[in-house]
Tab-separated table of C-alpha atoms in Angstrom:
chain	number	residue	atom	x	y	z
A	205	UNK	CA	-11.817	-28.061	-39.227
A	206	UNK	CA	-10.766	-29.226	-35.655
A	207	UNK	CA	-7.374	-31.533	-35.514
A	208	UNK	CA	-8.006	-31.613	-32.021
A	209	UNK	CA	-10.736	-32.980	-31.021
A	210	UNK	CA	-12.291	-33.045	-26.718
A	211	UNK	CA	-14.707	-34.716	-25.376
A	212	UNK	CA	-17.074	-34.088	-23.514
A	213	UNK	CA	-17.339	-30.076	-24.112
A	214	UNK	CA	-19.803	-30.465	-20.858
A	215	UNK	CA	-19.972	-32.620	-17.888
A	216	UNK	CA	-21.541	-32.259	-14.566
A	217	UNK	CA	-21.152	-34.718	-11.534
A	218	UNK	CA	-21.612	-35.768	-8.170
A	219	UNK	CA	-19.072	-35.164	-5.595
A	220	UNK	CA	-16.630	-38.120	-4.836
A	221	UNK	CA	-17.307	-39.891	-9.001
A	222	UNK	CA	-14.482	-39.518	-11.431
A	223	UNK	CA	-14.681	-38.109	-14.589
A	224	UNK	CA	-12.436	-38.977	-18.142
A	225	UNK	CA	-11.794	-36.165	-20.683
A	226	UNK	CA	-10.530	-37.566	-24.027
A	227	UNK	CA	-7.929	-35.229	-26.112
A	228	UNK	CA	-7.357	-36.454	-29.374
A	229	UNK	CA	-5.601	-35.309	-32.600
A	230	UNK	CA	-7.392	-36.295	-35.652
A	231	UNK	CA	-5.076	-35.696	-38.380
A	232	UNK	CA	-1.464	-35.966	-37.294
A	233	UNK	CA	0.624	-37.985	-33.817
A	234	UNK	CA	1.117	-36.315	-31.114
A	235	UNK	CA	3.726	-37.920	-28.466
A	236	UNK	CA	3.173	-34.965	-26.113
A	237	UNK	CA	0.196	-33.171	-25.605
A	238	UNK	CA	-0.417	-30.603	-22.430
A	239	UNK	CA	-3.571	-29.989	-20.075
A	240	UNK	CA	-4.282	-26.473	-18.786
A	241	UNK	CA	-7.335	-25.501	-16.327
A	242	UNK	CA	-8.795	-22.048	-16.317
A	243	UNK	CA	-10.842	-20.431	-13.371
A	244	UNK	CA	-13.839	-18.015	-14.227
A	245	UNK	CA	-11.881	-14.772	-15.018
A	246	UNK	CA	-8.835	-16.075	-14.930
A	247	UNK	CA	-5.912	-17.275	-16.775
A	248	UNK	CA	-5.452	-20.782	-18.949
A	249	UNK	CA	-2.752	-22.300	-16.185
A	250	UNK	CA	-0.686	-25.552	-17.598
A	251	UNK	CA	-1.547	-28.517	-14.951
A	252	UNK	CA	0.463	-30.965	-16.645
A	253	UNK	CA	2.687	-32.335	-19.475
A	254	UNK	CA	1.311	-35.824	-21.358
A	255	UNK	CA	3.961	-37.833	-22.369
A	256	UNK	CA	2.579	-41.191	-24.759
A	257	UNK	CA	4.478	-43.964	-23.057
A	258	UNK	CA	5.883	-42.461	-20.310
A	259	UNK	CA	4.571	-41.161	-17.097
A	260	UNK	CA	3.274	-37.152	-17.063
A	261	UNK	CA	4.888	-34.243	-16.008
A	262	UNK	CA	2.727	-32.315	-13.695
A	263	UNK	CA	3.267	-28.375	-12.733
A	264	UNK	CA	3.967	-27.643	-9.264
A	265	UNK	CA	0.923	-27.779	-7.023
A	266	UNK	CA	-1.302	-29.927	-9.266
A	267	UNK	CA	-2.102	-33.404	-7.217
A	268	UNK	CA	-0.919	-36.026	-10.046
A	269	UNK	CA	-2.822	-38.280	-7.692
A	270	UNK	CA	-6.057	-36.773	-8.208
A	271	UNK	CA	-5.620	-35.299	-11.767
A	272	UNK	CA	-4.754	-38.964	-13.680
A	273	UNK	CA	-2.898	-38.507	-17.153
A	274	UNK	CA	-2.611	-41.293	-19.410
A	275	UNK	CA	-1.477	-41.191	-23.267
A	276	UNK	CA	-2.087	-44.475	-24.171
A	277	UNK	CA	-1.517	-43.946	-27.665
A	278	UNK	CA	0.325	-41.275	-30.358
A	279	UNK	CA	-3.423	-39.870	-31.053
A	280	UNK	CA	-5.282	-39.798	-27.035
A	281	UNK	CA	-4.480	-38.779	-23.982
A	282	UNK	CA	-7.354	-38.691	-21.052
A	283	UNK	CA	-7.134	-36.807	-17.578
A	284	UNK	CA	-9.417	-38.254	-15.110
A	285	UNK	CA	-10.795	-36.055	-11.948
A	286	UNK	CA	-10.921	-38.488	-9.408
A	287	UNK	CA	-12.961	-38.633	-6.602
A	288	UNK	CA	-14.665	-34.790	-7.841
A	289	UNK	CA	-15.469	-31.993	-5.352
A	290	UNK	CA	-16.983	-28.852	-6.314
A	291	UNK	CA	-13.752	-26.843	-6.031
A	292	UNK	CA	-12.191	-28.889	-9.115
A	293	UNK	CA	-15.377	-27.254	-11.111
A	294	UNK	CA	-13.585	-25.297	-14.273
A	295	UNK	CA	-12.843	-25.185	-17.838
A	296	UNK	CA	-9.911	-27.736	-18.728
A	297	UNK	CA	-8.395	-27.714	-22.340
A	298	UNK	CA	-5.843	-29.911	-23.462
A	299	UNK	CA	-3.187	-28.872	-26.468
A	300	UNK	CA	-1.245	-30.868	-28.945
A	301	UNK	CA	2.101	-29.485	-31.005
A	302	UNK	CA	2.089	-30.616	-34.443
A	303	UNK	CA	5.892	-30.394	-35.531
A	304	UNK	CA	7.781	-27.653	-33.494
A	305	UNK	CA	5.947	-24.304	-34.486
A	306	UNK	CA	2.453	-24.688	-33.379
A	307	UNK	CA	0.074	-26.303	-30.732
A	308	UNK	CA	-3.864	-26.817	-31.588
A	309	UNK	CA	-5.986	-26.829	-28.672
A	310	UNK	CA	-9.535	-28.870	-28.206
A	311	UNK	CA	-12.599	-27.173	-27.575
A	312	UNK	CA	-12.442	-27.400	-23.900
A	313	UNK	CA	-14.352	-29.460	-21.432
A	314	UNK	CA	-16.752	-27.054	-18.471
A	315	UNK	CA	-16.815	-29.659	-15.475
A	316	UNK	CA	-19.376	-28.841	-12.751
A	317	UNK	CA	-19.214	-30.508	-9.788
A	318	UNK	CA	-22.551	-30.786	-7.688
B	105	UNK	CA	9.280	-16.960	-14.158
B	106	UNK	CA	7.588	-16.411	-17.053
B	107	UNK	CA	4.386	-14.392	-17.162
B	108	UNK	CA	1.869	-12.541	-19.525
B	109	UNK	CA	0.040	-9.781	-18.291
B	110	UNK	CA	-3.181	-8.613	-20.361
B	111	UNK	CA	-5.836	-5.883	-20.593
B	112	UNK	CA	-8.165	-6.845	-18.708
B	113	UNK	CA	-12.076	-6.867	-20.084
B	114	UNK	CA	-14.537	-6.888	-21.005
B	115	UNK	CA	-14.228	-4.402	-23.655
B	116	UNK	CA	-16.998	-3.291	-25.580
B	117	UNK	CA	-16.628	-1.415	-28.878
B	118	UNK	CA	-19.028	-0.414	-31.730
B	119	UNK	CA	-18.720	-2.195	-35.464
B	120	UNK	CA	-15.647	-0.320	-37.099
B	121	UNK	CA	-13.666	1.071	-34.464
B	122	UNK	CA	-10.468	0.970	-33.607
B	123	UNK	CA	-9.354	-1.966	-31.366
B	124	UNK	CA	-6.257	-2.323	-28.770
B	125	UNK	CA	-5.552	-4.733	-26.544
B	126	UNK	CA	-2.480	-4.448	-24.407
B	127	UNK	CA	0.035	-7.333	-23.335
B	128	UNK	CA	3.108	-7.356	-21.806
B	129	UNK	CA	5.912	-10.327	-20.457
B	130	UNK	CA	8.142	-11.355	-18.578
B	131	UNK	CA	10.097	-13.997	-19.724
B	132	UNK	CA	14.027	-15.226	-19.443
B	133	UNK	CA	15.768	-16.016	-22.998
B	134	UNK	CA	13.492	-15.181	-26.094
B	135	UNK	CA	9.933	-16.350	-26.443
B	136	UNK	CA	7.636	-16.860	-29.310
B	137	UNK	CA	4.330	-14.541	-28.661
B	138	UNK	CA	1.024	-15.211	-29.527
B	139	UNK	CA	-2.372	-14.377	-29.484
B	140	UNK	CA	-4.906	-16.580	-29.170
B	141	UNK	CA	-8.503	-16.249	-29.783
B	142	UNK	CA	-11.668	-18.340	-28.336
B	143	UNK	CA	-15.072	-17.639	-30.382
B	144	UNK	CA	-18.082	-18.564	-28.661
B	145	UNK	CA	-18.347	-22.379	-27.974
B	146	UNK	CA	-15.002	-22.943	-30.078
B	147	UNK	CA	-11.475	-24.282	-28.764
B	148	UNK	CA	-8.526	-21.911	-28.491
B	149	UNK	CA	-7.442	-20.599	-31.786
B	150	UNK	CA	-3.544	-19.311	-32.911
B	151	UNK	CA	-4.642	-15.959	-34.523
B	152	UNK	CA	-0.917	-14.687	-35.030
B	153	UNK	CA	2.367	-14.783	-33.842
B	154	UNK	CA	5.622	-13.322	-33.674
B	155	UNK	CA	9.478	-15.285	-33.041
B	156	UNK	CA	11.790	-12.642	-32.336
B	157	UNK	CA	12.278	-8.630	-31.265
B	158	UNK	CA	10.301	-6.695	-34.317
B	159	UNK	CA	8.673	-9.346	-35.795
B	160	UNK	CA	5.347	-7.998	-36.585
B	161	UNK	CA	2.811	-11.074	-36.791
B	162	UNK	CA	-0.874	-10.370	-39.064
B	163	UNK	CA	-4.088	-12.244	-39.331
B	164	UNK	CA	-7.376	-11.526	-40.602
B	165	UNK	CA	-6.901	-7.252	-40.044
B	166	UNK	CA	-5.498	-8.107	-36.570
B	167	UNK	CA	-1.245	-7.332	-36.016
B	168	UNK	CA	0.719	-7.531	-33.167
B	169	UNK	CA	4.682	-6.121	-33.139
B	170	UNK	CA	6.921	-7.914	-30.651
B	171	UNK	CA	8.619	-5.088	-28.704
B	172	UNK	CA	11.526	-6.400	-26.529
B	173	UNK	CA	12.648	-2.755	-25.358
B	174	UNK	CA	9.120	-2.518	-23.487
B	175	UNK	CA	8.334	-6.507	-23.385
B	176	UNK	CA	5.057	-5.610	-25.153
B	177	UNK	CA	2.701	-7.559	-27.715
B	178	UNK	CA	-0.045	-4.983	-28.062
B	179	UNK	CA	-2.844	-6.570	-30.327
B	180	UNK	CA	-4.404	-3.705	-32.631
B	181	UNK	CA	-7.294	-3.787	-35.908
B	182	UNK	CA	-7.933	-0.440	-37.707
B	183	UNK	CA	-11.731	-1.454	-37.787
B	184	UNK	CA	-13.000	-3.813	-35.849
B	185	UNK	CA	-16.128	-6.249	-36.927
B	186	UNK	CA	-19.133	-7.894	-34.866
B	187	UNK	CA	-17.795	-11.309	-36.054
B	188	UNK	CA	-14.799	-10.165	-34.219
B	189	UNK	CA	-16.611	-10.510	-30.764
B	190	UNK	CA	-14.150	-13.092	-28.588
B	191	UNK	CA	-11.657	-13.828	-26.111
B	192	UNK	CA	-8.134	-12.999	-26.830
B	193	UNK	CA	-5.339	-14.637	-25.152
B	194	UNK	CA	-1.819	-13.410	-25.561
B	195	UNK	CA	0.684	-15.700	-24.287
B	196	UNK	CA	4.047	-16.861	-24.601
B	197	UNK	CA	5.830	-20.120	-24.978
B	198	UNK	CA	7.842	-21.659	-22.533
B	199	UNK	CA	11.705	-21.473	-22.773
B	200	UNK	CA	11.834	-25.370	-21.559
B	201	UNK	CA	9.544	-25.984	-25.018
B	202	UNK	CA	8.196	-24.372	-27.405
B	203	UNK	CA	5.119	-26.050	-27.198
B	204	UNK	CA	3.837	-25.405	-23.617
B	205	UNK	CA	2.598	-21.980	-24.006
B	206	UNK	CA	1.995	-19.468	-20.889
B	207	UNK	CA	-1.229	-17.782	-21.073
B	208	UNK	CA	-2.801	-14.536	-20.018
B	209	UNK	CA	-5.634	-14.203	-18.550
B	210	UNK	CA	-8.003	-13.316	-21.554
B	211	UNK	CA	-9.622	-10.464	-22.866
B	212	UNK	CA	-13.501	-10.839	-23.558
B	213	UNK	CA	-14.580	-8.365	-26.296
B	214	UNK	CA	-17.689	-7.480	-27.870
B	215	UNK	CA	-18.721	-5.604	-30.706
B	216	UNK	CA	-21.785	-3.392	-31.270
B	217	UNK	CA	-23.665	-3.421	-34.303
């Protein structure tokens, strides 16, 4: 079964609302756990590095403003789209490493924004 | 920096033929390499992997040799299944962590019955 678990698989919004995708490992802590975004036909690029109790480590070009990290705890971390437009529309997927040989990914969220 | 370069899709293939994917890198220091597969409505699963230069990593028919001389992972099943209808990633982890993997761009393939 999963031991990462995403929610929501599928959101769709207005422009200007914010939206919270939960990443969470069921079975085991996680004190770092990564986002990626993926365009139609197009690679899974990393946006960002989750770091529980510290601040995240974003990739160059992602807008930490905009793209909010938090990993509250050794099991969550969200990323909020704030204030949506229709260009952040894509498939994000967030990862956690369970010891040092292999990362689990969730199911993905699909955010459309209208 | 690093990158992963894959075959791009879709491919379409009927129920027991031979299957090849092609990757290549580029990557300073030595990488772990992976493929990854997505199933329909599923998250990203590790399907095999491979640490260091002739490592050959196997899963479920699949195998994948990592070939340093031509910074290849080419992903290859004798006989392929419709079950076997996905995306495949190959990717690569970072040098900075071993976690924070570097993806291609995916490789959709179907299967005919």
């Amino acid at each position: 079964g999963a031991v990462v678990s995403q929610h929501p698989s599928r959101v769709i919004c207005k422009s200007g609302t914010s939206v919270k995708i939960e990443c969470r490992s069921l079975d085991f802590q996680a004190t770092t756990m990564f986002w990626y975004r993926q365009f139609p036909k197009q690679s899974l690029m990393l946006m960002a590095t989750s770091n529980e109790g510290s601040k995240a480590t974003y990739e160059q070009g992602v807008e930490k403003d905009k793209f909010l990290i938090n990993h509250a705890s050794l099991t969550l971390s969200t990323l909020t789209v704030t204030s949506a437009h229709p260009e952040d529309s894509s498939f994000y997927i967030c990862s956690a490493p369970r010891g040092d040989t292999e990362a689990f990914f969730g199911q993905g969220t699909r955010l459309t924004v209208v | 920096g690093n990158s992963v370069t894959q075959m791009e899709g879709p491919v379409t293939l009927s129920e027991e033929a031979f299957l090849t994917i092609n990757c290549t890198y580029t990557a300073t220091g030595y990488p772990s390499l992976f493929w990854y597969v997505q199933y329909p409505g599923e998250g990203l699963q590790l399907l095999l992997k491979a640490t260091k230069a002739d490592d050959k990593g196997s899963n479920k028919g699949f195998e994948a040799t990592y070939r340093k001389e031509t910074t290849s992972f080419h992903l290859e099943k004798g006989s392929v299944q419709v079950s076997d209808s996905a995306v495949y990633f190959c990717a690569l982890s970072d040098s900075s962590s071993a976690s924070k993997i570097i993806f291609g761009s995916g490789t959709r393939l179907s299967i005919r019955p």
